[in-house]
PDB file of C-alpha atoms and ligand atoms in Angstrom:
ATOM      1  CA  UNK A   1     144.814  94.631  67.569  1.00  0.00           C
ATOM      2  CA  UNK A   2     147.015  95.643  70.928  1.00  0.00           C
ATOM      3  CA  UNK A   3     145.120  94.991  73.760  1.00  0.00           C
ATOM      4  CA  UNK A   4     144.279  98.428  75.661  1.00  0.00           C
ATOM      5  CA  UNK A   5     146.406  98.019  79.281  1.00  0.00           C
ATOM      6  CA  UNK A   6     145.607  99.974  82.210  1.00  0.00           C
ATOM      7  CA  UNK A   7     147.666  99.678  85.502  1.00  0.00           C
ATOM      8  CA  UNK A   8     145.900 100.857  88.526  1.00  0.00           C
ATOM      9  CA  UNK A   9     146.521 101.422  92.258  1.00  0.00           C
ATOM     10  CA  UNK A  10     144.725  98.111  93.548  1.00  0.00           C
ATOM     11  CA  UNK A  11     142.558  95.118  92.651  1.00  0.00           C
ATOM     12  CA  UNK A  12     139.794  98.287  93.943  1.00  0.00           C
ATOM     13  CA  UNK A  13     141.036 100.466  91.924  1.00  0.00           C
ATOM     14  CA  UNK A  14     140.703  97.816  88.544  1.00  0.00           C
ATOM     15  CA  UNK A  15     137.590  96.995  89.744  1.00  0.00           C
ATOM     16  CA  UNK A  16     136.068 100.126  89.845  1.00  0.00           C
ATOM     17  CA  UNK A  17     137.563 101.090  86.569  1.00  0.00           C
ATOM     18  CA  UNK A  18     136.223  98.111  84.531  1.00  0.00           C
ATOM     19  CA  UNK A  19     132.761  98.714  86.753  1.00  0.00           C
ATOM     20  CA  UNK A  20     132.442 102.044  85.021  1.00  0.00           C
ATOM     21  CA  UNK A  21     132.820 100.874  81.633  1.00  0.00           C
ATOM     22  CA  UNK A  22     130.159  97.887  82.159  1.00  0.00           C
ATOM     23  CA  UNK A  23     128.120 100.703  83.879  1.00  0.00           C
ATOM     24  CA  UNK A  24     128.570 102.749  80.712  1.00  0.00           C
ATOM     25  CA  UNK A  25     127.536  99.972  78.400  1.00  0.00           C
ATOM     26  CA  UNK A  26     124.413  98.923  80.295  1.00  0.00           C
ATOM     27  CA  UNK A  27     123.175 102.723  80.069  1.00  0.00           C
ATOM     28  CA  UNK A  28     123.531 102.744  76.300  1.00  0.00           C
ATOM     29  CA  UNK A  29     122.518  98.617  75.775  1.00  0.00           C
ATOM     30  CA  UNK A  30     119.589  97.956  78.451  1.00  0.00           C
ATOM     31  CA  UNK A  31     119.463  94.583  77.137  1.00  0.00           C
ATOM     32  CA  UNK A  32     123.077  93.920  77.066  1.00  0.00           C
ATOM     33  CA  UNK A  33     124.371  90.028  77.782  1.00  0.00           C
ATOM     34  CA  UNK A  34     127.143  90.059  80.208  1.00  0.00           C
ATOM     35  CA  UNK A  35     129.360  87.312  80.431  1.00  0.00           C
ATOM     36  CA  UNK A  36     130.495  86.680  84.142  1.00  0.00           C
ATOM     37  CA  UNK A  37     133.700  85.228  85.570  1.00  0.00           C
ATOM     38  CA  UNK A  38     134.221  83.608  88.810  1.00  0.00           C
ATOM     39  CA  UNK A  39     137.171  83.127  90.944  1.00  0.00           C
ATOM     40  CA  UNK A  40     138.545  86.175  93.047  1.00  0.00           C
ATOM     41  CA  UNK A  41     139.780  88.657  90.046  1.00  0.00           C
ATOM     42  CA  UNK A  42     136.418  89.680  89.329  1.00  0.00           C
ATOM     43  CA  UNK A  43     135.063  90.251  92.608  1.00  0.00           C
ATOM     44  CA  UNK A  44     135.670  93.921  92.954  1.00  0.00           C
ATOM     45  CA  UNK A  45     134.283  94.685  90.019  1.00  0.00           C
ATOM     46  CA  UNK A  46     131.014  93.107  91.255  1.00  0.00           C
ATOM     47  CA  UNK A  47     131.113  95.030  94.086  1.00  0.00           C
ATOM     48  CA  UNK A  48     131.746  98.014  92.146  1.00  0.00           C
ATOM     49  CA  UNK A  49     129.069  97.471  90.252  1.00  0.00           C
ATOM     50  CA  UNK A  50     126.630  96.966  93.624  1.00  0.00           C
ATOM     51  CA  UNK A  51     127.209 100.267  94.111  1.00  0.00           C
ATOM     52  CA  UNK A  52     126.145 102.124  90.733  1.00  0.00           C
ATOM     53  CA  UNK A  53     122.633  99.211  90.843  1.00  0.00           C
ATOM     54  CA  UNK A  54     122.269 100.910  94.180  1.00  0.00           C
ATOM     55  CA  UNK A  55     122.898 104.472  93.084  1.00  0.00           C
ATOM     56  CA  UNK A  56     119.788 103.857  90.148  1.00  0.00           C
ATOM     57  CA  UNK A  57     121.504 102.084  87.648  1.00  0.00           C
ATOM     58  CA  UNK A  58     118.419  99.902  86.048  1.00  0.00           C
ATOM     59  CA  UNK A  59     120.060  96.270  85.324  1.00  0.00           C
ATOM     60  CA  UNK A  60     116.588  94.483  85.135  1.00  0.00           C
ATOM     61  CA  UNK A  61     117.283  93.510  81.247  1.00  0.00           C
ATOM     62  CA  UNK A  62     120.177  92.480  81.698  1.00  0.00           C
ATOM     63  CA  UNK A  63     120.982  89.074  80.608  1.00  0.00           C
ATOM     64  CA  UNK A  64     124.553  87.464  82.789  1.00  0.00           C
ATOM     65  CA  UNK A  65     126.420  84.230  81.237  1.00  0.00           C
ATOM     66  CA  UNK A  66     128.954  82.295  83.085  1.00  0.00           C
ATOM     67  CA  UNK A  67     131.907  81.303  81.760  1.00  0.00           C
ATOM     68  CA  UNK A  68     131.831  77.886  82.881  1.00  0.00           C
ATOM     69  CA  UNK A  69     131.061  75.253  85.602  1.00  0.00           C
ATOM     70  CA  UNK A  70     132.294  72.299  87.740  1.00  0.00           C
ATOM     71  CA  UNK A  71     130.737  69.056  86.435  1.00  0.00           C
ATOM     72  CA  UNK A  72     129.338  66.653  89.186  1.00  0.00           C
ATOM     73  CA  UNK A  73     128.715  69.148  91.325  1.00  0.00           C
ATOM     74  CA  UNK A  74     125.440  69.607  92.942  1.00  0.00           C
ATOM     75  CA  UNK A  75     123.397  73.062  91.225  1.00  0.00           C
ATOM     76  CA  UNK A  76     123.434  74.211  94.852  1.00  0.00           C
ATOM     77  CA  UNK A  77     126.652  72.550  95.990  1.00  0.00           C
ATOM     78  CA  UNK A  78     127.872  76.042  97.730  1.00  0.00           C
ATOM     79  CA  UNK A  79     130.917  75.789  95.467  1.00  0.00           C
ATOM     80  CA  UNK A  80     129.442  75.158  92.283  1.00  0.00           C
ATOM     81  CA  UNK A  81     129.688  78.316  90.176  1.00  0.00           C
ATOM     82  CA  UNK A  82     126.201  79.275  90.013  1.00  0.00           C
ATOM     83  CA  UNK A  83     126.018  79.242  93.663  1.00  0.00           C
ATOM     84  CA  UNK A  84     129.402  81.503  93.908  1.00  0.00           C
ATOM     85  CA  UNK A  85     128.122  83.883  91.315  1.00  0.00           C
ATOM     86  CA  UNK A  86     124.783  83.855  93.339  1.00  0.00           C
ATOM     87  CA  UNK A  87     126.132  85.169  95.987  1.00  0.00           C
ATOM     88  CA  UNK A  88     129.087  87.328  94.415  1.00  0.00           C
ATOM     89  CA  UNK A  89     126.577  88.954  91.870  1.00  0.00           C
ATOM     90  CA  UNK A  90     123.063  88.452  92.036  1.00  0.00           C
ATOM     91  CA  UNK A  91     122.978  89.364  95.903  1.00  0.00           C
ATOM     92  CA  UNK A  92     124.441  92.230  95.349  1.00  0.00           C
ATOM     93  CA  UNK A  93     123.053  93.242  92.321  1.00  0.00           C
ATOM     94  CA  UNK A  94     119.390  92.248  93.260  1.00  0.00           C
ATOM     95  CA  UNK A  95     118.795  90.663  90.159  1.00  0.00           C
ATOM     96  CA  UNK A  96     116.509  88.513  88.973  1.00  0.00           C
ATOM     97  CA  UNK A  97     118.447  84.893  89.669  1.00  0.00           C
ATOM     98  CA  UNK A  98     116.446  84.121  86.300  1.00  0.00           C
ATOM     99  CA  UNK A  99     118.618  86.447  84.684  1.00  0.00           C
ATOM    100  CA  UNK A 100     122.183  84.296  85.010  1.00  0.00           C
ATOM    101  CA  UNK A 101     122.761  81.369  82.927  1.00  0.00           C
ATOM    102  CA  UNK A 102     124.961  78.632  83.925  1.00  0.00           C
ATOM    103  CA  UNK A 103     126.169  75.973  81.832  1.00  0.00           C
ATOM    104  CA  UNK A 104     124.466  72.903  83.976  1.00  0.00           C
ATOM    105  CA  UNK A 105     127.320  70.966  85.691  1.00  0.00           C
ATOM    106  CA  UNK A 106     124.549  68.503  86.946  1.00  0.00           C
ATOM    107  CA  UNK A 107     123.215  67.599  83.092  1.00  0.00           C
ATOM    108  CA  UNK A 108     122.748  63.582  82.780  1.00  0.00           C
ATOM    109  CA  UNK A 109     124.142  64.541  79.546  1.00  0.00           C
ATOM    110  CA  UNK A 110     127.348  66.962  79.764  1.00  0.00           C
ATOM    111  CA  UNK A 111     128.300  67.139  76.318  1.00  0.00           C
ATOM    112  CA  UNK A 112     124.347  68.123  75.321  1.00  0.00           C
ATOM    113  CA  UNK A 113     124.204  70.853  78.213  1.00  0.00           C
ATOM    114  CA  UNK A 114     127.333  72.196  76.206  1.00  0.00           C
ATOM    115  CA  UNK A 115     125.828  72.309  72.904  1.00  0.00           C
ATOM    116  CA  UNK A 116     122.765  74.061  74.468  1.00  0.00           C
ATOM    117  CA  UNK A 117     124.621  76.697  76.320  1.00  0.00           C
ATOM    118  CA  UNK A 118     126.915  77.591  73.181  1.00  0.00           C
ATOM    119  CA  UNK A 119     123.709  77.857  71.020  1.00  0.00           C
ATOM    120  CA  UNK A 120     122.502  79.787  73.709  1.00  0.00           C
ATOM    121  CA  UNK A 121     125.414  82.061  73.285  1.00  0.00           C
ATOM    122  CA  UNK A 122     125.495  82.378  69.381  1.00  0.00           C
ATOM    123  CA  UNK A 123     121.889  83.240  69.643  1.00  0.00           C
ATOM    124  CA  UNK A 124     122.149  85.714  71.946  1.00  0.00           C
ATOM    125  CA  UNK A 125     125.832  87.121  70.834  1.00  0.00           C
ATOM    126  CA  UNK A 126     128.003  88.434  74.113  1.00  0.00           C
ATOM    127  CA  UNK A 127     128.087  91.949  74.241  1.00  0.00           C
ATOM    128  CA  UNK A 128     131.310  92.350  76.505  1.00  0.00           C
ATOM    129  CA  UNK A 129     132.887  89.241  78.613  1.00  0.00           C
ATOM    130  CA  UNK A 130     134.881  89.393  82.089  1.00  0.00           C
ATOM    131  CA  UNK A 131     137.796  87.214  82.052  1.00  0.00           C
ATOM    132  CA  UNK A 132     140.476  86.252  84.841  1.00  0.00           C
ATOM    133  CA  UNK A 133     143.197  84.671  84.229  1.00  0.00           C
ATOM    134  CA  UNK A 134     145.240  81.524  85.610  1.00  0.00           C
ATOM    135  CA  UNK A 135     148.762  81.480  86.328  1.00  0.00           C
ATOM    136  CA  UNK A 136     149.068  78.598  83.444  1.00  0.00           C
ATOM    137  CA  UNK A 137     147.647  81.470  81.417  1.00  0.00           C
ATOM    138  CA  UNK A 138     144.157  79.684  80.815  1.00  0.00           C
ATOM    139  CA  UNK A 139     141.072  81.915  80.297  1.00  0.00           C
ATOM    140  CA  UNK A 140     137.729  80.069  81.181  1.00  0.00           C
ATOM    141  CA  UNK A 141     138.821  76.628  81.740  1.00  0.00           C
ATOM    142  CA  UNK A 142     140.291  76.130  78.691  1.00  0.00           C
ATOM    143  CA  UNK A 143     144.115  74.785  79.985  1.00  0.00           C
ATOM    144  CA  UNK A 144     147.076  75.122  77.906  1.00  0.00           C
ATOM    145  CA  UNK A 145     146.168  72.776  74.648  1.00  0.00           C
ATOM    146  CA  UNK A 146     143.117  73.362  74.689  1.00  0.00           C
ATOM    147  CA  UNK A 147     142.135  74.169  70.466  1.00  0.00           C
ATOM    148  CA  UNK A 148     141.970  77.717  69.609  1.00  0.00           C
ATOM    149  CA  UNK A 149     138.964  76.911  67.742  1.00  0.00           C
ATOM    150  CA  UNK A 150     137.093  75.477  70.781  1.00  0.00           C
ATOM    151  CA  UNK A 151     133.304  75.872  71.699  1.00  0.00           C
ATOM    152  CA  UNK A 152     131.596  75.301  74.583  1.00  0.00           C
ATOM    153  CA  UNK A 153     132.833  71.720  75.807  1.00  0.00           C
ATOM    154  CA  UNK A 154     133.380  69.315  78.873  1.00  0.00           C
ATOM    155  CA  UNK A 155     136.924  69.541  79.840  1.00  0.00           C
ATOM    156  CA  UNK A 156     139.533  68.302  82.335  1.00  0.00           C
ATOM    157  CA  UNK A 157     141.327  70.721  85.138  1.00  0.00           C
ATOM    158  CA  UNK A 158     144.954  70.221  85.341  1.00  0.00           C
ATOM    159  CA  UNK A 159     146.551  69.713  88.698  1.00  0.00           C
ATOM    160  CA  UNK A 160     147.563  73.168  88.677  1.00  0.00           C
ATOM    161  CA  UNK A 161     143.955  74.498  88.601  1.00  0.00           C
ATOM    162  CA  UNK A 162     142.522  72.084  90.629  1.00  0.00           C
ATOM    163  CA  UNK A 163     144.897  72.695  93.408  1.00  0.00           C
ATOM    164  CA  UNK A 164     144.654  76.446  93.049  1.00  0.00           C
ATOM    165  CA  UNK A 165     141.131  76.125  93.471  1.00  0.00           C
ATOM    166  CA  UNK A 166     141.367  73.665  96.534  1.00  0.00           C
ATOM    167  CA  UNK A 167     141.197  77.177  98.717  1.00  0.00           C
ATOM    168  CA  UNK A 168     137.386  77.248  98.501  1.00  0.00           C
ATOM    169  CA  UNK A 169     136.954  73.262  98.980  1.00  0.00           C
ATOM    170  CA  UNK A 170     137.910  71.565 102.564  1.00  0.00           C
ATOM    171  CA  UNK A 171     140.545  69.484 100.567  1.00  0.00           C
ATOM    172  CA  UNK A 172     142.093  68.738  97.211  1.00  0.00           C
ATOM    173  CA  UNK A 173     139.930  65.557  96.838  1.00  0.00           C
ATOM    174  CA  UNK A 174     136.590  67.733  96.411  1.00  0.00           C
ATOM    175  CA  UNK A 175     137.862  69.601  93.729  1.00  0.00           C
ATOM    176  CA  UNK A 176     135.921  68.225  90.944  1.00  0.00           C
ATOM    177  CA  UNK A 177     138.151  66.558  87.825  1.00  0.00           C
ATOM    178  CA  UNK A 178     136.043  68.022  84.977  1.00  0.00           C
ATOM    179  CA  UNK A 179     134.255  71.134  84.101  1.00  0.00           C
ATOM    180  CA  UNK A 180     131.583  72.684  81.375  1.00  0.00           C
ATOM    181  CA  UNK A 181     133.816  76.126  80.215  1.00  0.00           C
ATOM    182  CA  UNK A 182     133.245  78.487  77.078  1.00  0.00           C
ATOM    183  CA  UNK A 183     135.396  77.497  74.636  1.00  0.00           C
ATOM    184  CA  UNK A 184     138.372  79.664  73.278  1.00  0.00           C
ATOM    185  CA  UNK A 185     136.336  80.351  69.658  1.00  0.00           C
ATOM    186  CA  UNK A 186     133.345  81.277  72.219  1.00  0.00           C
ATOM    187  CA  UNK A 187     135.131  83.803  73.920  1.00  0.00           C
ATOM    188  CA  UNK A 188     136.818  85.276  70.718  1.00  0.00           C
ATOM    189  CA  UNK A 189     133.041  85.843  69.588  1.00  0.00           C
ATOM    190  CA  UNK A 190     132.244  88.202  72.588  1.00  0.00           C
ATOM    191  CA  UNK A 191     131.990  91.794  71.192  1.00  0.00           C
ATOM    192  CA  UNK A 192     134.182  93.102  73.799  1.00  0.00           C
ATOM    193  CA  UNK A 193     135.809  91.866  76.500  1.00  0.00           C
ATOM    194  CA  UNK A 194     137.315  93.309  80.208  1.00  0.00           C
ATOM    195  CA  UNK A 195     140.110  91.067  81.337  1.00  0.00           C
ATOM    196  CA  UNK A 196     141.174  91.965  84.914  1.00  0.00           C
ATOM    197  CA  UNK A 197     144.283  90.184  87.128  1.00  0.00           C
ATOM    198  CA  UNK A 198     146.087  91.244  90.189  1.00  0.00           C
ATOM    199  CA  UNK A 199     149.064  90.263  92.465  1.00  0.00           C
ATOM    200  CA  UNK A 200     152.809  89.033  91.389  1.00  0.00           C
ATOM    201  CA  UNK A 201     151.497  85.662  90.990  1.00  0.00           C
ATOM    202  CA  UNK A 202     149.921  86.360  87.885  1.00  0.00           C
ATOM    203  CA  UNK A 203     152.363  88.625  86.180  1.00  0.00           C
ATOM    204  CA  UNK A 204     154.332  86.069  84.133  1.00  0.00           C
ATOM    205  CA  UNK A 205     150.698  84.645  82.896  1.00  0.00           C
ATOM    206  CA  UNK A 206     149.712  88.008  81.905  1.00  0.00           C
ATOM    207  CA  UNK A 207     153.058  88.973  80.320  1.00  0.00           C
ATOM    208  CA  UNK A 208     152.807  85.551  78.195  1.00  0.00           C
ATOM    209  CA  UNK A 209     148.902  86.375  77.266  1.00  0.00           C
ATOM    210  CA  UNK A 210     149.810  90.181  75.961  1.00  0.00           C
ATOM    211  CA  UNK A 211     153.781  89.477  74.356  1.00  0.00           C
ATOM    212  CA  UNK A 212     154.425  86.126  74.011  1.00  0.00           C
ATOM    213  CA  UNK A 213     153.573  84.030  71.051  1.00  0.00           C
ATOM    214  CA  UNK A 214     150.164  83.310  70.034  1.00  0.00           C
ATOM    215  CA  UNK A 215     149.955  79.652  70.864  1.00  0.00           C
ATOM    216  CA  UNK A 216     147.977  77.079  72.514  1.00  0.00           C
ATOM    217  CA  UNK A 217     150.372  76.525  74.946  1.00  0.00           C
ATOM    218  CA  UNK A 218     148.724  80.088  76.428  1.00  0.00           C
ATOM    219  CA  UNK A 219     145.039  80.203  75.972  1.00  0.00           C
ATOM    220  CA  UNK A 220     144.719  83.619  76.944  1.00  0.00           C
ATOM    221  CA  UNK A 221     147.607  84.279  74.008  1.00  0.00           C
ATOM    222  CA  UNK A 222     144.766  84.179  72.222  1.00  0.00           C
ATOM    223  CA  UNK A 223     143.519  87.870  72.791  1.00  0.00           C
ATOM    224  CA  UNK A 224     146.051  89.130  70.833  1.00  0.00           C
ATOM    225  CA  UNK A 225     143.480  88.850  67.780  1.00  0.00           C
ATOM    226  CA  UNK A 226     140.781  89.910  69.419  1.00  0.00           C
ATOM    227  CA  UNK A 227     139.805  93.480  67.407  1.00  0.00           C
ATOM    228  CA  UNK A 228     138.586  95.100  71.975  1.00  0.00           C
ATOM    229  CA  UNK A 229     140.261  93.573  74.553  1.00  0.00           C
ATOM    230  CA  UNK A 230     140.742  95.918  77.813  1.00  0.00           C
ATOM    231  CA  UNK A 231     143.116  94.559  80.209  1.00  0.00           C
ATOM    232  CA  UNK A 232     143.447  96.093  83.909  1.00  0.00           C
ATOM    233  CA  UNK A 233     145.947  95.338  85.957  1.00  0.00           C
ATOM    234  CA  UNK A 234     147.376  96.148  89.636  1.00  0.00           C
ATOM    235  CA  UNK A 235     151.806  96.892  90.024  1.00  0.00           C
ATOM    236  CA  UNK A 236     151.740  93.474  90.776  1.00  0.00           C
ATOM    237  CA  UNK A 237     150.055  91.566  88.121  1.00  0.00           C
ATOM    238  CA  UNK A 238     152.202  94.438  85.771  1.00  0.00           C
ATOM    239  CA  UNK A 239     155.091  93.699  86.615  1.00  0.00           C
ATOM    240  CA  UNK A 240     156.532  91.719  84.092  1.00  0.00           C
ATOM    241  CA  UNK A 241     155.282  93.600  80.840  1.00  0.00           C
ATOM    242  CA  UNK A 242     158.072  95.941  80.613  1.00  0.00           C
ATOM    243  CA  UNK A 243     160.646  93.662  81.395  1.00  0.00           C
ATOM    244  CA  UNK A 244     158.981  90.951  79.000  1.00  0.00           C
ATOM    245  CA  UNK A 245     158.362  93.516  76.117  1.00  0.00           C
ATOM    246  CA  UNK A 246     162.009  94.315  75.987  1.00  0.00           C
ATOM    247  CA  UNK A 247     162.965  90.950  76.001  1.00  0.00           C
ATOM    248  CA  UNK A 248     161.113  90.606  72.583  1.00  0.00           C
TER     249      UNK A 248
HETATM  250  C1  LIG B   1     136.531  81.573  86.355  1.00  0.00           C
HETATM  251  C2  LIG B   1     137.465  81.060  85.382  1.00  0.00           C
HETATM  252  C3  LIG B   1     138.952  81.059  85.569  1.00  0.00           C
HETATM  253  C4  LIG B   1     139.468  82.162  86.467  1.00  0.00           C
HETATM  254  C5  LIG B   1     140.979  82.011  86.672  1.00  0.00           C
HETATM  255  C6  LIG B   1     141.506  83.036  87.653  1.00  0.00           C
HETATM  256  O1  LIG B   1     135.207  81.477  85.890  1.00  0.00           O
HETATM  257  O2  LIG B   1     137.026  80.613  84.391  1.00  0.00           O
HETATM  258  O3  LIG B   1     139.574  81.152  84.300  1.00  0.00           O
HETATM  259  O4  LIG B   1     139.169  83.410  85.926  1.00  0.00           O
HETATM  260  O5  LIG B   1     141.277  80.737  87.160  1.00  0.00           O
HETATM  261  O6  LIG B   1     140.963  82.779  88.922  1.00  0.00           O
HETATM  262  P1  LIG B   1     141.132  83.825  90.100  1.00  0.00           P
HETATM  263  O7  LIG B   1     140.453  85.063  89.680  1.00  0.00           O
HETATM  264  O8  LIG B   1     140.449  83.192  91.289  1.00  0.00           O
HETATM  265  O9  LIG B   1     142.589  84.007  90.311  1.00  0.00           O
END
């Protein structure tokens, strides 16, 4: 099924909109399980969401999931991805920090603390999952290659990632090599899911992920199938699809 796009004013503006519809989905499923992106794309949408938990919106039975994790990282290194979504969601949100689940980057045994966390997920089922996307097109950190049938799994960054990432780190060398991430089948699973991008730099990503061929080559290709996908978009993140849809 055709992704549904929206194109809005700013990254504000997309976070706000995809707010309301999580907003809207907590009122009718209390007991909903959230899965949570990190990263910048997603951040407004937190924020957004701050404000309807402060308005009265009752998020105690809530359950959030990350998508994935550095591996070798401390838990409370301050860039490991629990920490960042401690800070960029459950501060905000005043929830319970009981209530996220984190793959665990720190497990003796990574490729065990994978199979927990996606039987964790199947259990449970996703009721809606955010999703950023990379400029290589990757969703989680599943890079380009990465099997279309993929579960939860320990996985190597590519340069790319790891250097786009080096913003948060004091250099390139502390980026860690390897990561815990959803897997592409895991993500499919998700009943619904709210991807959200913004700025020129992802637009050709983005144009790949919702015209381009369903391939490997494009992780995020892989949404095509998926039967409610919402995409949201700022000018600059949209700026491609046109041109790339009548190129097709
Ligand atoms: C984050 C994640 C990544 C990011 C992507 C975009 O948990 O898994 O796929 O969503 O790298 O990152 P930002 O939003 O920082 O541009």
């Amino acid at each position: 099924m055709t992704p549904t796009v929206d194109i809005t004013a700013d990254t504000r503006a997309a976070g706000e909109a995809v707010a309301a519809r999580i907003a809207a989905l907590i009122r009718t499923t209390p007991d909903a399980v959230i899965g949570v992106a990190t990263g910048s794309s997603p951040l407004p949408v937190y924020t957004a969401l701050a404000g309807y938990v402060d308005a009265g919106l009752d998020v105690t039975r809530v359950t959030w999931c990350a998508l994935d994790e550095y591996l070798g990282l401390p838990t409370h290194h301050p860039q490991s991805y629990r920490a960042e979504l401690e800070r960029a969601l459950v501060a905000p949100l005043h929830l319970d920090p009981a209530s996220l689940r984190v793959p665990d980057g720190a497990a003796d045994d990574p490729d065990k603390a994978a199979a927990d966390y996606e039987a964790f997920l199947a259990e449970r089922g996703v009721d809606l999952q955010i999703l950023g996307i990379g400029r290589n097109g990757h969703i989680g950190f599943n890079e380009p290659g990465t099997s279309f049938t993929s579960t939860t799994h320990r996985a190597r960054l590519t340069e790319s990632t790891r250097k786009a990432n080096a913003r948060f780190f004091s250099g390139l060398d502390e980026v860690p090599h390897e990561c815990l991430t959803q897997g592409l089948a895991t993500i499919m699973r998700a009943r619904r899911i709210e991807l959200i991008a913004g700025g020129e730099q992802k637009a050709d990503a983005v144009a790949r992920a919702l015209h381009g061929p369903i391939t490997e080559q494009c992780p995020a290709s892989i949404l095509q199938r998926h039967p409610d996908v919402h995409v949201t978009l700022d000018a600059g993140a949209a700026s491609l699809l046109v041109e790339h849809s009548a190129r097709r």
